[in-house]
Each structure stands twice: as C-alpha cells, then as structure tokens.
Short mmCIF file of C-alpha atoms in Angstrom, two decimals:
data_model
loop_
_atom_site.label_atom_id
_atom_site.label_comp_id
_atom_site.label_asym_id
_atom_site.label_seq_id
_atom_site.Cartn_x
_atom_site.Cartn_y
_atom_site.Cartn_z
CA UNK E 69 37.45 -14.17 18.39
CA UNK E 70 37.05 -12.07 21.73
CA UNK E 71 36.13 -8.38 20.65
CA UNK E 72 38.00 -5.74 22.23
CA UNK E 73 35.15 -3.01 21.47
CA UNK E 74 31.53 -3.34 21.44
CA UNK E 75 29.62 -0.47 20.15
CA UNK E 76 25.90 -0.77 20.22
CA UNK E 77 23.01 1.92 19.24
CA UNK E 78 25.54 4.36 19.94
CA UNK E 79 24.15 8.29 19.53
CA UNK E 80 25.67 11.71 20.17
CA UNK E 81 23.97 15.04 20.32
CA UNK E 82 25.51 18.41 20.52
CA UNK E 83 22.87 20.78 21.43
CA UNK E 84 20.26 20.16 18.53
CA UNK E 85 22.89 18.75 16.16
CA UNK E 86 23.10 15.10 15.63
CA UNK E 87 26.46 13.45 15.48
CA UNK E 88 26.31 10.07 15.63
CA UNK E 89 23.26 7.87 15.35
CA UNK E 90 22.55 4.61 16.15
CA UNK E 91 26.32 3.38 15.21
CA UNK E 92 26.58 -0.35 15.75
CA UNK E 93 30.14 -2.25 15.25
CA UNK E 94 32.73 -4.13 17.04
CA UNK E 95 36.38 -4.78 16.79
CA UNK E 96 38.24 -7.65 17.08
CA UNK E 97 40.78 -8.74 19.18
CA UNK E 98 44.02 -8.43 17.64
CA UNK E 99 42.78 -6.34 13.74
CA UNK E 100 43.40 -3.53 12.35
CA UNK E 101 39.86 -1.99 12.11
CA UNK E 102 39.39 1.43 9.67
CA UNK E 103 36.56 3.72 10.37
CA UNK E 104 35.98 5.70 7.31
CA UNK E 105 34.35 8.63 6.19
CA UNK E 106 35.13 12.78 5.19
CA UNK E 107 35.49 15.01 7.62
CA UNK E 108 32.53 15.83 10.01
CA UNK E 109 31.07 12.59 9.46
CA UNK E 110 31.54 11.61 13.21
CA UNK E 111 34.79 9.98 13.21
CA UNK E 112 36.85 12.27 15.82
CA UNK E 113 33.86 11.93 17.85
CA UNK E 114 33.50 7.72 17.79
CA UNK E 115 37.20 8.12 19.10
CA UNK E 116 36.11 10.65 21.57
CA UNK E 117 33.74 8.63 23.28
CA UNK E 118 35.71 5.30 23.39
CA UNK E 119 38.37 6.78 25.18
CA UNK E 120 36.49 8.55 27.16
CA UNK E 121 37.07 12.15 26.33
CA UNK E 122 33.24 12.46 25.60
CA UNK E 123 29.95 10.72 27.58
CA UNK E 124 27.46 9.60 24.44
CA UNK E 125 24.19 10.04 24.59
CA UNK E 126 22.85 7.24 24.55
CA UNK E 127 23.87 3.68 23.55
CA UNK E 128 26.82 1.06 24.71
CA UNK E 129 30.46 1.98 24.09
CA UNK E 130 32.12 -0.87 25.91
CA UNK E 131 36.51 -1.27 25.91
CA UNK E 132 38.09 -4.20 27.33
CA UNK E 133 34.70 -5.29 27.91
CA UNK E 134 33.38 -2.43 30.38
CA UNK E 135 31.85 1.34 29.67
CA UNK E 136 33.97 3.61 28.32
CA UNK E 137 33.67 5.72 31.14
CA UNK E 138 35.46 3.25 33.23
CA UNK E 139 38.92 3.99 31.20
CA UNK E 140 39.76 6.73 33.32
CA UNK E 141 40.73 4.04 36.05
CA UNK E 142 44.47 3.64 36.86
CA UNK E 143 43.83 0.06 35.75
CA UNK E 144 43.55 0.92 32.38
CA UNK E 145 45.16 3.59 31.27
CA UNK E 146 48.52 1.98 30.19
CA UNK E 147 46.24 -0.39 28.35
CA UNK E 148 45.91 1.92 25.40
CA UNK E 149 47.09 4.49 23.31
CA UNK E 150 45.60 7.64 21.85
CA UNK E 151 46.76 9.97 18.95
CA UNK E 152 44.76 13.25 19.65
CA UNK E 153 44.69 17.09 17.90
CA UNK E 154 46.24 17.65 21.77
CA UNK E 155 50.14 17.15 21.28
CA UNK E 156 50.13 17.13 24.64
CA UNK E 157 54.26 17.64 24.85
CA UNK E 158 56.46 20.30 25.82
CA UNK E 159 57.61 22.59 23.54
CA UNK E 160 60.30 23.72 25.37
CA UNK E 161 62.33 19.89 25.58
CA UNK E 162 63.77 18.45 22.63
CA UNK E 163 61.93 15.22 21.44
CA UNK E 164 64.10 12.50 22.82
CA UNK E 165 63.74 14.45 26.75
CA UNK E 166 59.62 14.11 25.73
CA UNK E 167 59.81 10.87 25.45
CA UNK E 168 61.95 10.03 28.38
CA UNK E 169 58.94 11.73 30.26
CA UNK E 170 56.47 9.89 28.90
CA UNK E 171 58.70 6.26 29.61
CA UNK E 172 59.03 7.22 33.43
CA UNK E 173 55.22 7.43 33.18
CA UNK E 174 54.32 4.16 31.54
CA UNK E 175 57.22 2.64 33.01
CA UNK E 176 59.07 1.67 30.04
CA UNK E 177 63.13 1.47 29.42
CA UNK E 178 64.74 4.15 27.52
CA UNK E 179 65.55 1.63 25.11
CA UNK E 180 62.15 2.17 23.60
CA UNK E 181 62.91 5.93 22.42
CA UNK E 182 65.28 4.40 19.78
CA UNK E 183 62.69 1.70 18.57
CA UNK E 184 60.10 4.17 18.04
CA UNK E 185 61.86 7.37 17.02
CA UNK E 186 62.89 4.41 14.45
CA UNK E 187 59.39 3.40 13.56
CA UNK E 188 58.39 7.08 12.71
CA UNK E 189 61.76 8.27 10.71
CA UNK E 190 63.08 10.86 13.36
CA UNK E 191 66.60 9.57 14.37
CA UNK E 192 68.13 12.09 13.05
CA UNK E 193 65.87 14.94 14.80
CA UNK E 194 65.84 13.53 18.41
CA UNK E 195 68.01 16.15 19.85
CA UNK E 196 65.55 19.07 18.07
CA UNK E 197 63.52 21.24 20.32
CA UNK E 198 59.87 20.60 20.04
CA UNK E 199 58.78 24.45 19.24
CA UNK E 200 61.13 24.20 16.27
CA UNK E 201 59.63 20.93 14.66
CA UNK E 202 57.63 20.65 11.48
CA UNK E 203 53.91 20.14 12.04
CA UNK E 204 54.77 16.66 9.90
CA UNK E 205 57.75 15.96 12.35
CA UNK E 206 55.56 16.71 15.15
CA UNK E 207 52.88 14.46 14.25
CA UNK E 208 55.65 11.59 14.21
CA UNK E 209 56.51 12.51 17.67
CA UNK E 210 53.38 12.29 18.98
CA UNK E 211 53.09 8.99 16.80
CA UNK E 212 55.81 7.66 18.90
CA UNK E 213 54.69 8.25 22.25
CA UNK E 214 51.66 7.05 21.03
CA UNK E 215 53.74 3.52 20.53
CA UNK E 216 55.95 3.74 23.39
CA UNK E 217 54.63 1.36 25.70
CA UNK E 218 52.74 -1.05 22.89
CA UNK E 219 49.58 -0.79 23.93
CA UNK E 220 46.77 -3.68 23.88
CA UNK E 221 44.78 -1.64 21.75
CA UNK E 222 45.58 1.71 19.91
CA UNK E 223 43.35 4.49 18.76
CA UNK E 224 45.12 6.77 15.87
CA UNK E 225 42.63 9.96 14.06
CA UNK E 226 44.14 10.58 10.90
CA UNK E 227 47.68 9.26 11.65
CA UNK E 228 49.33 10.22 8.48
CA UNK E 229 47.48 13.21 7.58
CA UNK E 230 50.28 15.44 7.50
CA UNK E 231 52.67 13.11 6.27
CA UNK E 232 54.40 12.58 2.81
CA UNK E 233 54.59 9.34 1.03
CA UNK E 234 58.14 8.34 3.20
CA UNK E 235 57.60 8.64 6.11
CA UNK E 236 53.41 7.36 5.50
CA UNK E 237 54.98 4.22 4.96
CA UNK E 238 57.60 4.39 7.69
CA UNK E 239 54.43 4.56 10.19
CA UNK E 240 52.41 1.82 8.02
CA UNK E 241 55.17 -0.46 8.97
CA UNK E 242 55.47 0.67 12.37
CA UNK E 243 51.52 -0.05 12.68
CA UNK E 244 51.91 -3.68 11.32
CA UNK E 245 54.85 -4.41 13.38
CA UNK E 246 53.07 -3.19 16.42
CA UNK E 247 49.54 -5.54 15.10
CA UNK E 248 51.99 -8.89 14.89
CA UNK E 249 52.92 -8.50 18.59
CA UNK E 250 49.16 -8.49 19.47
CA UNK E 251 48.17 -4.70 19.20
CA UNK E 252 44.50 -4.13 18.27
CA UNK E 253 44.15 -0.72 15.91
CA UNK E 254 41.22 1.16 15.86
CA UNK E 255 42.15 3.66 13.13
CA UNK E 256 40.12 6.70 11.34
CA UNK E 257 40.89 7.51 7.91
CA UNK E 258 39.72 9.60 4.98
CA UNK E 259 42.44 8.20 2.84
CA UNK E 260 41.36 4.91 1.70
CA UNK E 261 44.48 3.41 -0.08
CA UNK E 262 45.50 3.58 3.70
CA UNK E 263 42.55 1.81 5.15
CA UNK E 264 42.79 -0.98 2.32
CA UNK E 265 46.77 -1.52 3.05
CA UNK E 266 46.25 -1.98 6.51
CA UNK E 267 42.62 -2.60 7.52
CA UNK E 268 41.22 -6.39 8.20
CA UNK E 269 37.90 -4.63 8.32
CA UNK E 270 36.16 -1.18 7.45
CA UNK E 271 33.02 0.37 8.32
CA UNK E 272 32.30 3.31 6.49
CA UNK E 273 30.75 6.35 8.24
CA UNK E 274 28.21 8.77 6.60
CA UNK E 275 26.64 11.37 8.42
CA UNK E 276 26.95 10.17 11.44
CA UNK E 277 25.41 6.26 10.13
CA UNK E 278 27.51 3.17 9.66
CA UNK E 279 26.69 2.62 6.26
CA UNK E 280 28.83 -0.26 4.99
CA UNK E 281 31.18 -3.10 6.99
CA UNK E 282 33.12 -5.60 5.62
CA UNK E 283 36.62 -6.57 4.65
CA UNK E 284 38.37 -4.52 1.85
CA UNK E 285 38.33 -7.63 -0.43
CA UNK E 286 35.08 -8.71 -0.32
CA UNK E 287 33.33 -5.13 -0.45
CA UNK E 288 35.60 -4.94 -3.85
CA UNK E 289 34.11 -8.47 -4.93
CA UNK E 290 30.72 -7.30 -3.79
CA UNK E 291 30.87 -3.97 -5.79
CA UNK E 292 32.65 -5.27 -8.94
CA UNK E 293 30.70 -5.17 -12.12
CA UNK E 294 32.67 -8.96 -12.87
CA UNK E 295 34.74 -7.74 -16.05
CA UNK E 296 38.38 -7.89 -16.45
CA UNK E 297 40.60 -5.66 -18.79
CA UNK E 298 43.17 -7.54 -20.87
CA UNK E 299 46.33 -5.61 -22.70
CA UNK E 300 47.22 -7.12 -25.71
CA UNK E 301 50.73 -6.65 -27.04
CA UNK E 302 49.21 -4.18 -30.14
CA UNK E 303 47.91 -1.89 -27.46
CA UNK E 304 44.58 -2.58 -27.18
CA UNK E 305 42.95 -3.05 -24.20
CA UNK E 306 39.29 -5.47 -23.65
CA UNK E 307 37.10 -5.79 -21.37
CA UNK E 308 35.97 -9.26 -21.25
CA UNK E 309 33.16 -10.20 -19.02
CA UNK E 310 33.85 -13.46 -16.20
CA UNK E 311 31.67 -15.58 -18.22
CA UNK E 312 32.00 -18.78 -20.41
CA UNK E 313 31.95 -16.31 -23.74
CA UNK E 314 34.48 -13.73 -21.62
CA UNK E 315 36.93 -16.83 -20.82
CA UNK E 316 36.61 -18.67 -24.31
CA UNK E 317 38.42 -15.17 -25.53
CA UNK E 318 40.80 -14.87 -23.10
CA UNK E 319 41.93 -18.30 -23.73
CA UNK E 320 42.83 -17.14 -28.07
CA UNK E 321 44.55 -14.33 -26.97
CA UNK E 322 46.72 -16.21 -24.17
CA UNK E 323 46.93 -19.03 -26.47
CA UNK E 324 47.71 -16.55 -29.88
CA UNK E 325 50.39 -14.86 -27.95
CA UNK E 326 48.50 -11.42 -27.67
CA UNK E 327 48.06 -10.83 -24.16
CA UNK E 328 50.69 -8.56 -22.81
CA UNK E 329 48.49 -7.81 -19.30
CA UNK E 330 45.58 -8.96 -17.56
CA UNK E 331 43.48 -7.91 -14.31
CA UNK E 332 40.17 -7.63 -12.65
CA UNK E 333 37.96 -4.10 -13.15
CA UNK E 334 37.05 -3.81 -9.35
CA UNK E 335 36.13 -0.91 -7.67
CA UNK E 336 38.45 0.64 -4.94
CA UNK E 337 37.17 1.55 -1.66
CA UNK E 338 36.86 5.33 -2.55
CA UNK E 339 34.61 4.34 -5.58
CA UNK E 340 32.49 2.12 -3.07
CA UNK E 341 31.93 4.69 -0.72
CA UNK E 342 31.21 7.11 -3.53
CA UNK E 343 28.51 4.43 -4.82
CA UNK E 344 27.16 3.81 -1.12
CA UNK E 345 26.84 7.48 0.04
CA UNK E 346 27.09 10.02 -2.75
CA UNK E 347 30.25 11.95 -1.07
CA UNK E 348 33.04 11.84 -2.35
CA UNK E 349 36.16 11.69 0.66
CA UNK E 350 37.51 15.35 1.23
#
C-alpha cells in the first residue's frame, strides 16, 4: 500500500529543549492513523512540521511523497486539511457566511455547507454569529471547514477535545464517512477509546520518542496476560487462564448451565501505554 507520509529520523529543537527525536513512522494510504501521547509529548509539533507550519531540524518529513516544505505550493494546498488552535474565521459572520468563504476558496458548491454542518451537529446554529458560539460549537465549525472540500489526507489535533459524548460521535462518524471515500487521517489524540474506535494503526509518543506502533488489536493481544473472566449465573466471576486446564472448566460451567457471561481480560490502550511509558494520559 502506497504511504501518504514518510517520516524518517525526524528531530526538533527549540533552543536547548528537545522536542522530537529521532521519530520514525509512516502512514498509509487511505487509514486512519492515531498518534498518541499526553500533552507536551510532541504531538502538536509532528503536525506542525508535516504541514509545514514548522522546518524540523533534522530528519525526512515527506507528504504526497515530497518535503514538507513543498506544501506551501498552490499545487497542494487543496490536497489537505488542517484542524489548528488558529480558528482562523471571522467572528463577525455567522457560520454558514464562513463557510461560504471558505467554498469560493477551495472551489466547492454551497451544497457542501449542509453536508458538513450535518456531519458536526450544527444545523440548527448556522445562522449564529461566530463571536457568540460556544468554544464546543466553535470547534465543530472549524471541524467543518476542515471537511469541506474532502481532502486526500486530513490532519485533526485533538478533534473532540472540547466536545461532549453527542456530538464526539457525530464527528466519529463524520471521520469514517470521510475515510470510505478515500480520505487518509492523520489524527492526535490523548483520549484513547477514540484512537481504538477509529485508528487502523497507533504509534504512541513519549517524550518526544515513538515508543510503540501497531494496530489496536494486536497491541491488546500482545499485552494481554491470556486469562478470560467468566460470570456465572450465582454471581461469581473466574478468571480462567487460555489453557487446556482454563478451557476443560469453561466447558462444565457452559455445559452445567452456570455461565451467565464470558470475555477476554485484555488490556486497553491507556493501560498499554501506562505499561510502555510510565505516564499515565492527562
């Protein structure tokens, strides 16, 4: 599968403070790939430098197969999409007149606003002045600018950090609706039920190190101590081992009627990067 980013021996210094160091990973064509870690651990940064907001180091950041640096060309820039700390809309329109702006600029119909005010939940408060939104409601809106013109590939920093539950999962399905029609997502996330509902792969970021990459599945098989609990219809629950003695119980208390429940004791992602790092996600 052709990778859309290449990121080798990647390294960022500010003044005598290391941010990154030595970061090696690549993303796929066509996944959604989380990059994980607490704050200050060098995600804003990664995002930074692949989109050309910052110049690294030292190291390869390649996009669509050239330097970073070379996004800045007219060529590329309706290629992707960026969710930034910069709103970067005017306070003074009401959200459906921002995003009429921003389809005369990437050349899309007005059609679109509907779709993606949609996507994000915010029907209802198109006709709202910006300076009077919600800083949740305002992170939508710059969500769906972000999605206006379905970009090739999409870079999001902490998309749903301001969100409730709702409207999370309003942009979760937004995000996998754009991925089916061919949108790559390159997305940074301290919130790791997130990264394993949508990710196809995860690196974890420490300190400014890649520490861990894999799928969410098998870093959960990798990690798991191989037990499974089993609720039995008294209310007890065992842990049986995934073993010949472990299965040869199982089988009396499926066979005896007993078991009222039954799954597998594996770690979640927060517990693995816990494990891997010693920080806990905050």
């Amino acid at each position: 599968m052709e990778n859309i980013i290449e990121v080798k021996s990647l390294q960022k210094m500010f003044a005598n403070q290391t941010a990154l160091e030595d970061v090696n990973f690549h993303v796929r064509k066509g996944e959604i790939f989380g990059f994980l870690g607490p704050s200050g651990s060098g995600k804003t940064t990664t995002i930074k430098i692949l989109t050309d907001q910052l110049f690294p180091t030292d190291g390869i950041a390649n996009v669509f197969g050239v330097p970073s640096i070379m996004l800045r060309k007219k060529g590329y820039r309706k290629k992707f999409g960026v969710l930034t700390d910069n709103s970067g809309l005017y306070e003074r329109l009401t959200v459906y007149d921002n995003l009429k702006l921003y389809c005369q600029l990437y050349d899309v119909s007005f059609k679109r606003i509907t779709e993606v005010l949609a996507m994000v939940n915010l029907q209802p408060e198109q006709k709202i002045v910006v300076s009077k939104l919600s800083r949740g409601m305002l992170q939508r809106v710059m969500l769906a600018r972000t999605f206006l013109h379905e970009p090739e590939l999409l870079f999001l920093d902490e998309p749903t950090s301001s969100l409730d539950p709702v409207n999370s999962k309003h942009i979760h399905d937004g995000l996998r609706q754009l991925n089916a029609k061919g949108t790559t997502i390159f997305l940074t996330t301290h919130d790791m039920n997130e990264a394993e509902l949508l990710c196809h792969r995860v690196a974890f970021l420490n300190k400014g190190k890649v520490q861990l990459l894999d799928e969410p599945q098998k870093l959960r098989r990798k990690f798991s101590d191989s037990t499974m609990t089993v609720e039995l219809t008294d209310g007890r629950k065992i842990i049986l081992h995934n073993d010949l003695e472990g299965s040869k119980e199982l089988y009396t208390y499926m066979s005896t009627g007993q078991m009222a429940s039954i799954y597998s004791n594996e770690p979640t992602l927060g517990d693995i990067f816990v494990e891997v790092t010693g920080r806990k996600l905050v």
